[in-house]
């Protein structure tokens, strides 16, 4: 007899997702303390090197069929936020950057960006996919998330850019929807950029952005401190209920014509791109706090250094006696170290007053005089795609195909 096989086979690929973030406020506090330490040390006779190590938050996740997975819908990253979610054989992730200009009107931009990523995570999880191998649509996720925010009438006013990416673990296809200057880079197996997404700008330093303007009777409130900042999540709805079906109908009916009529950007304006990724390629997605301050070749060099170290570990039969943990743990730590290093490079660059930063170069092209880095919140997400090891079920399927 031929063994019975389940209809759902494990995906061809798996992924490792590393995220790193630090707010401008936390970075500024650290830099001030770091400079004080350097000054104090200069007075001492014996001098030791003081490592530049800002308190960057890092999360590393293995995304495969055998590991536990928990979605993340928002972070405490200043006016930045991020999310990731899984729907069938798709890893969906993205970043958002609240527009700081709203602070002048007494509106905290972080409430909008965090609410947007929270709604995006739920929109991803609620995507209708008939088959496990169907691809999630990032532009549709952005559309449904923003429409749901409007439908729910939450008091999350302001604007934000957003980048939504969907990585199919069945095919290796990466699909992106980009609105604004949160962008991404695809690195090949030698850690060289084979695609660099351009910013989506109306003009210099004016990116495309999603906006919910405050109502006329909305009182101005002081911006929340970072510790007390809030955000809103979609209300849970019972799947298949009349309420859920009504919500879906109203969300799908929103064409944002009221916003576009007065010149606001909408998810319809998001730029869509597709890439087919292969084993050991990387995606680097980030807010402008990264790519305004870190050149692509700097990202390449960091990626090359860490990925070479990872390759050496994977080639070892066993770790050295002094090493702690498994090869998988060491690999995860190094990949998280890469995400940390990209974020730390952004902070280290933007405090240099004489740096020819990417932002300064773009300012010059636009006719402005600007030197140095651009202090900002920093958020980066790295997705590393790898071929999955065949499961026993897949091996049986292969044997069956040969019979």
mmCIF file of C-alpha atoms in Angstrom:
data_model
loop_
_atom_site.group_PDB
_atom_site.id
_atom_site.type_symbol
_atom_site.label_atom_id
_atom_site.label_comp_id
_atom_site.label_asym_id
_atom_site.label_seq_id
_atom_site.Cartn_x
_atom_site.Cartn_y
_atom_site.Cartn_z
ATOM 1 C CA UNK A 1 0.000 0.000 0.000
ATOM 2 C CA UNK A 2 1.076 3.575 -0.656
ATOM 3 C CA UNK A 3 1.297 5.553 2.603
ATOM 4 C CA UNK A 4 -1.364 8.217 3.120
ATOM 5 C CA UNK A 5 0.147 11.701 2.874
ATOM 6 C CA UNK A 6 -1.434 14.864 4.237
ATOM 7 C CA UNK A 7 -2.510 17.371 1.638
ATOM 8 C CA UNK A 8 -0.321 20.053 3.137
ATOM 9 C CA UNK A 9 3.402 19.602 2.714
ATOM 10 C CA UNK A 10 5.990 21.666 4.515
ATOM 11 C CA UNK A 11 7.090 24.766 2.608
ATOM 12 C CA UNK A 12 10.249 24.718 0.530
ATOM 13 C CA UNK A 13 11.797 27.559 2.536
ATOM 14 C CA UNK A 14 12.141 28.730 6.094
ATOM 15 C CA UNK A 15 13.217 32.137 7.349
ATOM 16 C CA UNK A 16 15.022 33.822 10.192
ATOM 17 C CA UNK A 17 13.658 37.252 11.085
ATOM 18 C CA UNK A 18 15.777 39.678 13.123
ATOM 19 C CA UNK A 19 14.474 43.072 14.214
ATOM 20 C CA UNK A 20 16.340 45.895 15.948
ATOM 21 C CA UNK A 21 15.106 49.289 17.080
ATOM 22 C CA UNK A 22 15.983 52.280 19.226
ATOM 23 C CA UNK A 23 14.187 55.583 19.659
ATOM 24 C CA UNK A 24 15.904 58.894 19.046
ATOM 25 C CA UNK A 25 15.303 59.790 22.670
ATOM 26 C CA UNK A 26 16.949 56.630 24.019
ATOM 27 C CA UNK A 27 19.875 57.038 21.614
ATOM 28 C CA UNK A 28 20.395 60.683 22.610
ATOM 29 C CA UNK A 29 20.447 59.769 26.294
ATOM 30 C CA UNK A 30 23.012 57.043 25.649
ATOM 31 C CA UNK A 31 25.212 59.266 23.465
ATOM 32 C CA UNK A 32 25.250 61.954 26.172
ATOM 33 C CA UNK A 33 26.385 59.383 28.754
ATOM 34 C CA UNK A 34 28.933 57.925 26.326
ATOM 35 C CA UNK A 35 30.488 61.320 25.641
ATOM 36 C CA UNK A 36 30.708 61.974 29.387
ATOM 37 C CA UNK A 37 32.536 58.669 29.849
ATOM 38 C CA UNK A 38 34.986 59.550 27.078
ATOM 39 C CA UNK A 39 35.694 62.934 28.672
ATOM 40 C CA UNK A 40 36.231 61.407 32.097
ATOM 41 C CA UNK A 41 38.557 58.798 30.665
ATOM 42 C CA UNK A 42 40.635 61.448 28.903
ATOM 43 C CA UNK A 43 41.593 62.743 32.352
ATOM 44 C CA UNK A 44 42.778 59.338 33.527
ATOM 45 C CA UNK A 45 46.342 58.066 33.162
ATOM 46 C CA UNK A 46 45.383 54.543 32.037
ATOM 47 C CA UNK A 47 42.936 54.562 29.172
ATOM 48 C CA UNK A 48 40.727 51.744 27.993
ATOM 49 C CA UNK A 49 38.606 51.556 24.900
ATOM 50 C CA UNK A 50 34.959 52.283 25.639
ATOM 51 C CA UNK A 51 32.721 50.332 23.290
ATOM 52 C CA UNK A 52 29.939 52.217 21.542
ATOM 53 C CA UNK A 53 26.949 50.076 22.504
ATOM 54 C CA UNK A 54 23.605 51.907 22.468
ATOM 55 C CA UNK A 55 20.674 50.104 24.161
ATOM 56 C CA UNK A 56 19.138 48.741 20.994
ATOM 57 C CA UNK A 57 16.276 46.262 21.340
ATOM 58 C CA UNK A 58 16.687 43.056 19.300
ATOM 59 C CA UNK A 59 14.345 40.181 18.505
ATOM 60 C CA UNK A 60 15.301 37.067 16.507
ATOM 61 C CA UNK A 61 12.788 34.460 15.362
ATOM 62 C CA UNK A 62 13.060 31.215 13.409
ATOM 63 C CA UNK A 63 10.065 30.948 11.123
ATOM 64 C CA UNK A 64 9.465 27.345 10.079
ATOM 65 C CA UNK A 65 6.967 24.544 10.538
ATOM 66 C CA UNK A 66 8.659 23.079 13.608
ATOM 67 C CA UNK A 67 9.213 26.196 15.736
ATOM 68 C CA UNK A 68 6.740 28.156 17.826
ATOM 69 C CA UNK A 69 5.784 31.489 16.324
ATOM 70 C CA UNK A 70 4.186 34.522 17.948
ATOM 71 C CA UNK A 71 3.219 37.602 15.966
ATOM 72 C CA UNK A 72 4.330 41.093 17.009
ATOM 73 C CA UNK A 73 2.068 44.045 16.229
ATOM 74 C CA UNK A 74 3.931 47.135 17.541
ATOM 75 C CA UNK A 75 7.064 48.288 19.369
ATOM 76 C CA UNK A 76 8.130 51.107 21.655
ATOM 77 C CA UNK A 77 10.447 52.662 19.070
ATOM 78 C CA UNK A 78 9.696 56.345 19.426
ATOM 79 C CA UNK A 79 7.671 57.370 16.389
ATOM 80 C CA UNK A 80 8.715 54.181 14.554
ATOM 81 C CA UNK A 81 6.926 50.872 14.769
ATOM 82 C CA UNK A 82 7.106 47.428 13.173
ATOM 83 C CA UNK A 83 5.094 44.231 12.916
ATOM 84 C CA UNK A 84 5.326 40.669 11.732
ATOM 85 C CA UNK A 85 2.677 37.995 11.308
ATOM 86 C CA UNK A 86 2.297 34.609 9.669
ATOM 87 C CA UNK A 87 -0.564 33.500 7.447
ATOM 88 C CA UNK A 88 -0.399 29.963 6.074
ATOM 89 C CA UNK A 89 3.004 29.706 4.333
ATOM 90 C CA UNK A 90 3.654 33.454 4.269
ATOM 91 C CA UNK A 91 5.733 35.612 6.572
ATOM 92 C CA UNK A 92 4.395 39.174 6.499
ATOM 93 C CA UNK A 93 6.433 41.965 8.062
ATOM 94 C CA UNK A 94 6.763 45.718 7.853
ATOM 95 C CA UNK A 95 7.841 49.019 9.350
ATOM 96 C CA UNK A 96 6.128 52.364 9.832
ATOM 97 C CA UNK A 97 7.419 55.835 10.687
ATOM 98 C CA UNK A 98 5.128 58.421 12.246
ATOM 99 C CA UNK A 99 5.473 61.938 10.831
ATOM 100 C CA UNK A 100 7.013 64.068 13.558
ATOM 101 C CA UNK A 101 5.495 67.340 12.365
ATOM 102 C CA UNK A 102 2.241 66.458 14.116
ATOM 103 C CA UNK A 103 3.920 67.085 17.478
ATOM 104 C CA UNK A 104 3.577 70.803 16.778
ATOM 105 C CA UNK A 105 -0.208 70.338 16.750
ATOM 106 C CA UNK A 106 -0.204 68.446 20.042
ATOM 107 C CA UNK A 107 -0.677 65.063 18.354
ATOM 108 C CA UNK A 108 1.637 62.160 19.176
ATOM 109 C CA UNK A 109 2.712 60.537 15.864
ATOM 110 C CA UNK A 110 3.632 57.273 17.596
ATOM 111 C CA UNK A 111 -0.027 56.521 18.319
ATOM 112 C CA UNK A 112 -0.741 56.524 14.593
ATOM 113 C CA UNK A 113 2.289 54.476 13.495
ATOM 114 C CA UNK A 114 1.848 51.861 16.229
ATOM 115 C CA UNK A 115 -1.870 51.569 15.553
ATOM 116 C CA UNK A 116 -1.126 51.189 11.831
ATOM 117 C CA UNK A 117 1.269 48.291 12.414
ATOM 118 C CA UNK A 118 -1.144 46.700 14.897
ATOM 119 C CA UNK A 119 -3.940 46.848 12.341
ATOM 120 C CA UNK A 120 -1.554 45.606 9.632
ATOM 121 C CA UNK A 121 -0.641 42.534 11.674
ATOM 122 C CA UNK A 122 -4.309 41.638 12.102
ATOM 123 C CA UNK A 123 -5.068 42.378 8.444
ATOM 124 C CA UNK A 124 -2.281 39.970 7.490
ATOM 125 C CA UNK A 125 -3.639 37.240 9.748
ATOM 126 C CA UNK A 126 -7.150 37.780 8.373
ATOM 127 C CA UNK A 127 -6.050 37.532 4.723
ATOM 128 C CA UNK A 128 -8.240 35.154 2.757
ATOM 129 C CA UNK A 129 -5.981 32.508 1.221
ATOM 130 C CA UNK A 130 -7.612 29.384 -0.205
ATOM 131 C CA UNK A 131 -4.475 27.237 -0.340
ATOM 132 C CA UNK A 132 -1.519 27.076 2.040
ATOM 133 C CA UNK A 133 0.827 27.998 -0.815
ATOM 134 C CA UNK A 134 -1.189 31.063 -1.895
ATOM 135 C CA UNK A 135 0.700 34.355 -1.603
ATOM 136 C CA UNK A 136 -0.367 37.136 0.757
ATOM 137 C CA UNK A 137 -0.871 40.515 -0.944
ATOM 138 C CA UNK A 138 1.010 43.286 0.940
ATOM 139 C CA UNK A 139 -0.822 46.142 -0.778
ATOM 140 C CA UNK A 140 -4.160 44.599 0.122
ATOM 141 C CA UNK A 141 -2.960 44.183 3.714
ATOM 142 C CA UNK A 142 -2.018 47.869 3.859
ATOM 143 C CA UNK A 143 -5.369 48.802 2.303
ATOM 144 C CA UNK A 144 -7.448 46.725 4.711
ATOM 145 C CA UNK A 145 -5.456 47.856 7.748
ATOM 146 C CA UNK A 146 -5.885 51.544 6.965
ATOM 147 C CA UNK A 147 -9.554 51.115 6.011
ATOM 148 C CA UNK A 148 -10.191 49.267 9.290
ATOM 149 C CA UNK A 149 -8.606 52.101 11.282
ATOM 150 C CA UNK A 150 -10.941 54.544 9.565
ATOM 151 C CA UNK A 151 -13.958 52.284 10.039
ATOM 152 C CA UNK A 152 -13.303 51.831 13.757
ATOM 153 C CA UNK A 153 -13.011 55.591 14.243
ATOM 154 C CA UNK A 154 -10.102 55.266 16.634
ATOM 155 C CA UNK A 155 -8.587 58.566 17.824
ATOM 156 C CA UNK A 156 -5.239 57.831 16.171
ATOM 157 C CA UNK A 157 -4.632 61.018 14.229
ATOM 158 C CA UNK A 158 -1.602 62.012 12.222
ATOM 159 C CA UNK A 159 0.420 60.458 9.408
ATOM 160 C CA UNK A 160 2.931 57.692 8.830
ATOM 161 C CA UNK A 161 4.867 56.002 6.083
ATOM 162 C CA UNK A 162 4.602 52.235 5.782
ATOM 163 C CA UNK A 163 6.416 49.375 4.106
ATOM 164 C CA UNK A 164 4.687 45.980 4.030
ATOM 165 C CA UNK A 165 6.500 42.880 2.778
ATOM 166 C CA UNK A 166 5.197 39.369 2.243
ATOM 167 C CA UNK A 167 7.624 36.465 1.879
ATOM 168 C CA UNK A 168 6.186 33.217 0.526
ATOM 169 C CA UNK A 169 7.952 30.288 2.157
ATOM 170 C CA UNK A 170 6.387 28.053 -0.481
ATOM 171 C CA UNK A 171 7.965 29.768 -3.510
ATOM 172 C CA UNK A 172 10.535 32.222 -2.163
ATOM 173 C CA UNK A 173 8.713 35.157 -3.729
ATOM 174 C CA UNK A 174 8.991 38.486 -1.934
ATOM 175 C CA UNK A 175 6.194 40.979 -2.582
ATOM 176 C CA UNK A 176 6.338 44.520 -1.219
ATOM 177 C CA UNK A 177 4.046 47.533 -0.942
ATOM 178 C CA UNK A 178 5.874 50.765 -0.148
ATOM 179 C CA UNK A 179 4.346 54.108 0.716
ATOM 180 C CA UNK A 180 6.951 56.736 1.564
ATOM 181 C CA UNK A 181 10.592 56.639 2.568
ATOM 182 C CA UNK A 182 10.628 53.435 4.591
ATOM 183 C CA UNK A 183 12.532 51.263 2.121
ATOM 184 C CA UNK A 184 14.404 47.992 1.684
ATOM 185 C CA UNK A 185 17.404 46.324 0.058
ATOM 186 C CA UNK A 186 17.746 42.760 -1.259
ATOM 187 C CA UNK A 187 21.203 41.237 -0.711
ATOM 188 C CA UNK A 188 22.353 38.244 -2.763
ATOM 189 C CA UNK A 189 24.235 35.213 -1.437
ATOM 190 C CA UNK A 190 27.500 37.205 -1.452
ATOM 191 C CA UNK A 191 25.832 40.025 0.523
ATOM 192 C CA UNK A 192 25.854 42.412 -2.433
ATOM 193 C CA UNK A 193 22.792 44.538 -3.127
ATOM 194 C CA UNK A 194 20.894 43.274 -6.146
ATOM 195 C CA UNK A 195 17.958 45.605 -5.542
ATOM 196 C CA UNK A 196 17.697 48.920 -3.697
ATOM 197 C CA UNK A 197 14.194 50.368 -3.327
ATOM 198 C CA UNK A 198 13.959 54.084 -4.035
ATOM 199 C CA UNK A 199 12.171 56.424 -1.659
ATOM 200 C CA UNK A 200 8.662 57.479 -2.623
ATOM 201 C CA UNK A 201 8.678 61.254 -2.252
ATOM 202 C CA UNK A 202 6.511 64.126 -3.477
ATOM 203 C CA UNK A 203 9.618 66.266 -3.174
ATOM 204 C CA UNK A 204 12.716 66.272 -0.999
ATOM 205 C CA UNK A 205 11.950 65.274 2.592
ATOM 206 C CA UNK A 206 8.220 65.056 1.900
ATOM 207 C CA UNK A 207 7.438 61.328 1.624
ATOM 208 C CA UNK A 208 4.161 59.748 0.684
ATOM 209 C CA UNK A 209 2.217 58.968 3.859
ATOM 210 C CA UNK A 210 -1.084 57.678 5.164
ATOM 211 C CA UNK A 211 -3.095 60.277 7.065
ATOM 212 C CA UNK A 212 -6.104 60.448 9.360
ATOM 213 C CA UNK A 213 -6.657 64.172 10.002
ATOM 214 C CA UNK A 214 -8.054 65.199 13.379
ATOM 215 C CA UNK A 215 -11.695 66.136 13.562
ATOM 216 C CA UNK A 216 -12.626 69.795 13.975
ATOM 217 C CA UNK A 217 -13.598 69.366 17.625
ATOM 218 C CA UNK A 218 -10.557 67.246 18.470
ATOM 219 C CA UNK A 219 -8.771 69.020 21.358
ATOM 220 C CA UNK A 220 -5.004 69.339 21.083
ATOM 221 C CA UNK A 221 -3.236 67.111 23.586
ATOM 222 C CA UNK A 222 0.383 67.219 24.657
ATOM 223 C CA UNK A 223 2.459 64.497 23.005
ATOM 224 C CA UNK A 224 2.766 61.428 25.203
ATOM 225 C CA UNK A 225 6.080 60.575 26.757
ATOM 226 C CA UNK A 226 7.690 57.498 25.279
ATOM 227 C CA UNK A 227 6.824 55.464 28.360
ATOM 228 C CA UNK A 228 3.119 56.313 28.288
ATOM 229 C CA UNK A 229 2.492 56.264 24.541
ATOM 230 C CA UNK A 230 -0.560 54.253 23.629
ATOM 231 C CA UNK A 231 -1.921 52.693 20.476
ATOM 232 C CA UNK A 232 -5.028 50.917 19.288
ATOM 233 C CA UNK A 233 -5.656 47.351 18.167
ATOM 234 C CA UNK A 234 -8.623 46.112 16.129
ATOM 235 C CA UNK A 235 -11.486 44.756 18.169
ATOM 236 C CA UNK A 236 -11.611 40.926 18.046
ATOM 237 C CA UNK A 237 -14.363 39.621 15.787
ATOM 238 C CA UNK A 238 -15.704 36.079 15.716
ATOM 239 C CA UNK A 239 -14.762 34.571 12.371
ATOM 240 C CA UNK A 240 -17.794 34.008 10.167
ATOM 241 C CA UNK A 241 -20.108 36.072 12.360
ATOM 242 C CA UNK A 242 -22.454 38.609 10.829
ATOM 243 C CA UNK A 243 -20.497 41.386 12.544
ATOM 244 C CA UNK A 244 -17.249 40.167 10.993
ATOM 245 C CA UNK A 245 -18.837 39.884 7.556
ATOM 246 C CA UNK A 246 -20.301 43.380 7.844
ATOM 247 C CA UNK A 247 -16.918 44.759 8.874
ATOM 248 C CA UNK A 248 -15.261 43.111 5.869
ATOM 249 C CA UNK A 249 -17.885 44.557 3.523
ATOM 250 C CA UNK A 250 -17.405 48.076 4.903
ATOM 251 C CA UNK A 251 -13.620 47.789 4.755
ATOM 252 C CA UNK A 252 -13.703 46.539 1.181
ATOM 253 C CA UNK A 253 -16.062 49.364 0.186
ATOM 254 C CA UNK A 254 -13.643 52.082 1.348
ATOM 255 C CA UNK A 255 -11.944 53.528 -1.743
ATOM 256 C CA UNK A 256 -10.426 56.472 0.192
ATOM 257 C CA UNK A 257 -11.947 58.895 -2.329
ATOM 258 C CA UNK A 258 -12.578 61.479 0.410
ATOM 259 C CA UNK A 259 -8.847 61.576 1.168
ATOM 260 C CA UNK A 260 -7.593 61.532 -2.403
ATOM 261 C CA UNK A 261 -10.037 64.310 -3.299
ATOM 262 C CA UNK A 262 -8.212 66.701 -0.979
ATOM 263 C CA UNK A 263 -4.712 65.573 -1.922
ATOM 264 C CA UNK A 264 -3.897 62.983 0.739
ATOM 265 C CA UNK A 265 -1.979 59.821 -0.176
ATOM 266 C CA UNK A 266 -3.753 56.482 0.239
ATOM 267 C CA UNK A 267 -2.805 52.782 0.015
ATOM 268 C CA UNK A 268 -3.790 52.967 -3.649
ATOM 269 C CA UNK A 269 -0.609 55.012 -4.184
ATOM 270 C CA UNK A 270 1.675 52.358 -2.694
ATOM 271 C CA UNK A 271 4.408 51.114 -5.031
ATOM 272 C CA UNK A 272 4.365 47.341 -5.590
ATOM 273 C CA UNK A 273 7.446 45.246 -6.369
ATOM 274 C CA UNK A 274 8.150 41.508 -6.615
ATOM 275 C CA UNK A 275 11.371 39.519 -6.282
ATOM 276 C CA UNK A 276 12.147 35.805 -6.357
ATOM 277 C CA UNK A 277 14.571 35.010 -3.558
ATOM 278 C CA UNK A 278 16.891 32.027 -3.330
ATOM 279 C CA UNK A 279 18.656 30.179 -0.524
ATOM 280 C CA UNK A 280 20.784 32.428 1.721
ATOM 281 C CA UNK A 281 19.560 35.778 0.358
ATOM 282 C CA UNK A 282 18.653 38.605 2.736
ATOM 283 C CA UNK A 283 16.067 41.368 2.858
ATOM 284 C CA UNK A 284 16.927 44.517 4.837
ATOM 285 C CA UNK A 285 13.816 46.621 5.511
ATOM 286 C CA UNK A 286 14.059 49.824 7.531
ATOM 287 C CA UNK A 287 12.660 53.233 8.300
ATOM 288 C CA UNK A 288 14.461 56.307 7.011
ATOM 289 C CA UNK A 289 16.371 56.554 10.290
ATOM 290 C CA UNK A 290 18.558 53.788 8.869
ATOM 291 C CA UNK A 291 18.853 54.594 5.178
ATOM 292 C CA UNK A 292 19.174 58.356 5.738
ATOM 293 C CA UNK A 293 22.357 57.620 7.678
ATOM 294 C CA UNK A 294 23.791 54.304 6.500
ATOM 295 C CA UNK A 295 25.016 53.770 2.952
ATOM 296 C CA UNK A 296 24.129 50.536 1.166
ATOM 297 C CA UNK A 297 27.795 49.552 0.934
ATOM 298 C CA UNK A 298 28.046 49.854 4.730
ATOM 299 C CA UNK A 299 25.113 47.458 5.065
ATOM 300 C CA UNK A 300 26.821 45.099 2.609
ATOM 301 C CA UNK A 301 30.068 45.064 4.625
ATOM 302 C CA UNK A 302 28.268 44.395 7.896
ATOM 303 C CA UNK A 303 26.200 41.621 6.312
ATOM 304 C CA UNK A 304 29.288 40.037 4.763
ATOM 305 C CA UNK A 305 31.145 40.003 8.091
ATOM 306 C CA UNK A 306 28.309 38.436 10.064
ATOM 307 C CA UNK A 307 27.156 35.983 7.379
ATOM 308 C CA UNK A 308 30.739 34.719 6.921
ATOM 309 C CA UNK A 309 30.920 34.123 10.678
ATOM 310 C CA UNK A 310 27.606 32.259 10.507
ATOM 311 C CA UNK A 311 28.884 30.118 7.600
ATOM 312 C CA UNK A 312 31.969 29.125 9.619
ATOM 313 C CA UNK A 313 29.824 28.027 12.543
ATOM 314 C CA UNK A 314 27.540 25.978 10.321
ATOM 315 C CA UNK A 315 30.543 24.192 8.811
ATOM 316 C CA UNK A 316 31.824 23.101 12.238
ATOM 317 C CA UNK A 317 31.087 19.600 13.443
ATOM 318 C CA UNK A 318 30.758 21.040 16.928
ATOM 319 C CA UNK A 319 31.379 24.347 18.668
ATOM 320 C CA UNK A 320 34.613 24.980 20.593
ATOM 321 C CA UNK A 321 34.548 23.850 24.232
ATOM 322 C CA UNK A 322 34.486 27.440 25.523
ATOM 323 C CA UNK A 323 31.397 28.274 23.442
ATOM 324 C CA UNK A 324 28.015 28.064 25.134
ATOM 325 C CA UNK A 325 24.824 26.787 23.556
ATOM 326 C CA UNK A 326 24.220 25.052 20.244
ATOM 327 C CA UNK A 327 25.162 25.931 16.689
ATOM 328 C CA UNK A 328 21.586 27.105 16.174
ATOM 329 C CA UNK A 329 21.854 29.434 19.176
ATOM 330 C CA UNK A 330 25.185 30.811 17.972
ATOM 331 C CA UNK A 331 23.749 31.372 14.508
ATOM 332 C CA UNK A 332 20.712 33.157 15.936
ATOM 333 C CA UNK A 333 22.920 35.347 18.134
ATOM 334 C CA UNK A 334 25.084 36.339 15.180
ATOM 335 C CA UNK A 335 22.099 37.165 12.984
ATOM 336 C CA UNK A 336 20.653 39.271 15.782
ATOM 337 C CA UNK A 337 24.082 40.869 16.033
ATOM 338 C CA UNK A 338 23.840 41.865 12.389
ATOM 339 C CA UNK A 339 20.497 43.603 12.987
ATOM 340 C CA UNK A 340 21.946 45.313 16.070
ATOM 341 C CA UNK A 341 25.028 46.454 14.130
ATOM 342 C CA UNK A 342 23.005 48.006 11.313
ATOM 343 C CA UNK A 343 20.952 49.978 13.862
ATOM 344 C CA UNK A 344 24.067 50.950 15.834
ATOM 345 C CA UNK A 345 25.774 52.102 12.627
ATOM 346 C CA UNK A 346 22.835 54.423 11.981
ATOM 347 C CA UNK A 347 23.184 55.997 15.438
ATOM 348 C CA UNK A 348 26.982 56.239 15.177
ATOM 349 C CA UNK A 349 26.669 57.924 11.780
ATOM 350 C CA UNK A 350 23.974 60.426 12.583
ATOM 351 C CA UNK A 351 25.896 61.959 15.474
ATOM 352 C CA UNK A 352 28.771 62.885 13.135
ATOM 353 C CA UNK A 353 28.410 66.530 12.168
ATOM 354 C CA UNK A 354 30.757 66.311 9.177
ATOM 355 C CA UNK A 355 29.483 63.045 7.701
ATOM 356 C CA UNK A 356 28.440 62.934 4.036
ATOM 357 C CA UNK A 357 25.355 60.932 4.870
ATOM 358 C CA UNK A 358 22.864 59.629 2.289
ATOM 359 C CA UNK A 359 20.434 62.286 3.568
ATOM 360 C CA UNK A 360 23.035 65.027 3.060
ATOM 361 C CA UNK A 361 23.699 63.792 -0.465
ATOM 362 C CA UNK A 362 19.992 63.872 -1.335
ATOM 363 C CA UNK A 363 19.672 67.330 0.218
ATOM 364 C CA UNK A 364 22.502 68.563 -2.000
ATOM 365 C CA UNK A 365 20.815 67.162 -5.113
ATOM 366 C CA UNK A 366 17.633 68.977 -4.099
ATOM 367 C CA UNK A 367 19.509 72.282 -3.755
ATOM 368 C CA UNK A 368 19.842 72.385 0.033
ATOM 369 C CA UNK A 369 22.986 72.807 2.095
ATOM 370 C CA UNK A 370 23.192 70.081 4.725
ATOM 371 C CA UNK A 371 26.059 68.154 6.288
ATOM 372 C CA UNK A 372 26.180 65.375 8.841
ATOM 373 C CA UNK A 373 23.738 62.663 9.761
ATOM 374 C CA UNK A 374 20.038 63.032 10.515
ATOM 375 C CA UNK A 375 19.078 62.053 14.099
ATOM 376 C CA UNK A 376 15.950 59.936 14.057
ATOM 377 C CA UNK A 377 14.284 56.840 15.443
ATOM 378 C CA UNK A 378 15.943 53.743 14.003
ATOM 379 C CA UNK A 379 14.137 50.517 13.067
ATOM 380 C CA UNK A 380 15.430 47.667 10.902
ATOM 381 C CA UNK A 381 14.150 44.186 10.018
ATOM 382 C CA UNK A 382 16.277 41.474 8.399
ATOM 383 C CA UNK A 383 14.739 38.427 6.737
ATOM 384 C CA UNK A 384 17.078 35.553 5.845
ATOM 385 C CA UNK A 385 15.580 32.913 3.587
ATOM 386 C CA UNK A 386 16.890 29.353 3.711
ATOM 387 C CA UNK A 387 15.887 26.099 2.063
ATOM 388 C CA UNK A 388 14.074 23.814 4.477
ATOM 389 C CA UNK A 389 15.434 20.389 5.258
ATOM 390 C CA UNK A 390 13.091 17.724 3.829
ATOM 391 C CA UNK A 391 10.705 16.313 6.395
ATOM 392 C CA UNK A 392 9.884 12.599 6.613
ATOM 393 C CA UNK A 393 6.582 13.411 4.927
ATOM 394 C CA UNK A 394 8.312 15.142 2.019
ATOM 395 C CA UNK A 395 10.713 12.224 1.626
ATOM 396 C CA UNK A 396 7.748 9.862 1.432
ATOM 397 C CA UNK A 397 6.133 12.127 -1.155
ATOM 398 C CA UNK A 398 9.324 12.018 -3.214
ATOM 399 C CA UNK A 399 9.427 8.228 -3.017
ATOM 400 C CA UNK A 400 5.772 8.070 -4.050
ATOM 401 C CA UNK A 401 6.478 10.297 -7.062
ATOM 402 C CA UNK A 402 9.132 7.858 -8.272
ATOM 403 C CA UNK A 403 6.836 4.823 -8.024
#
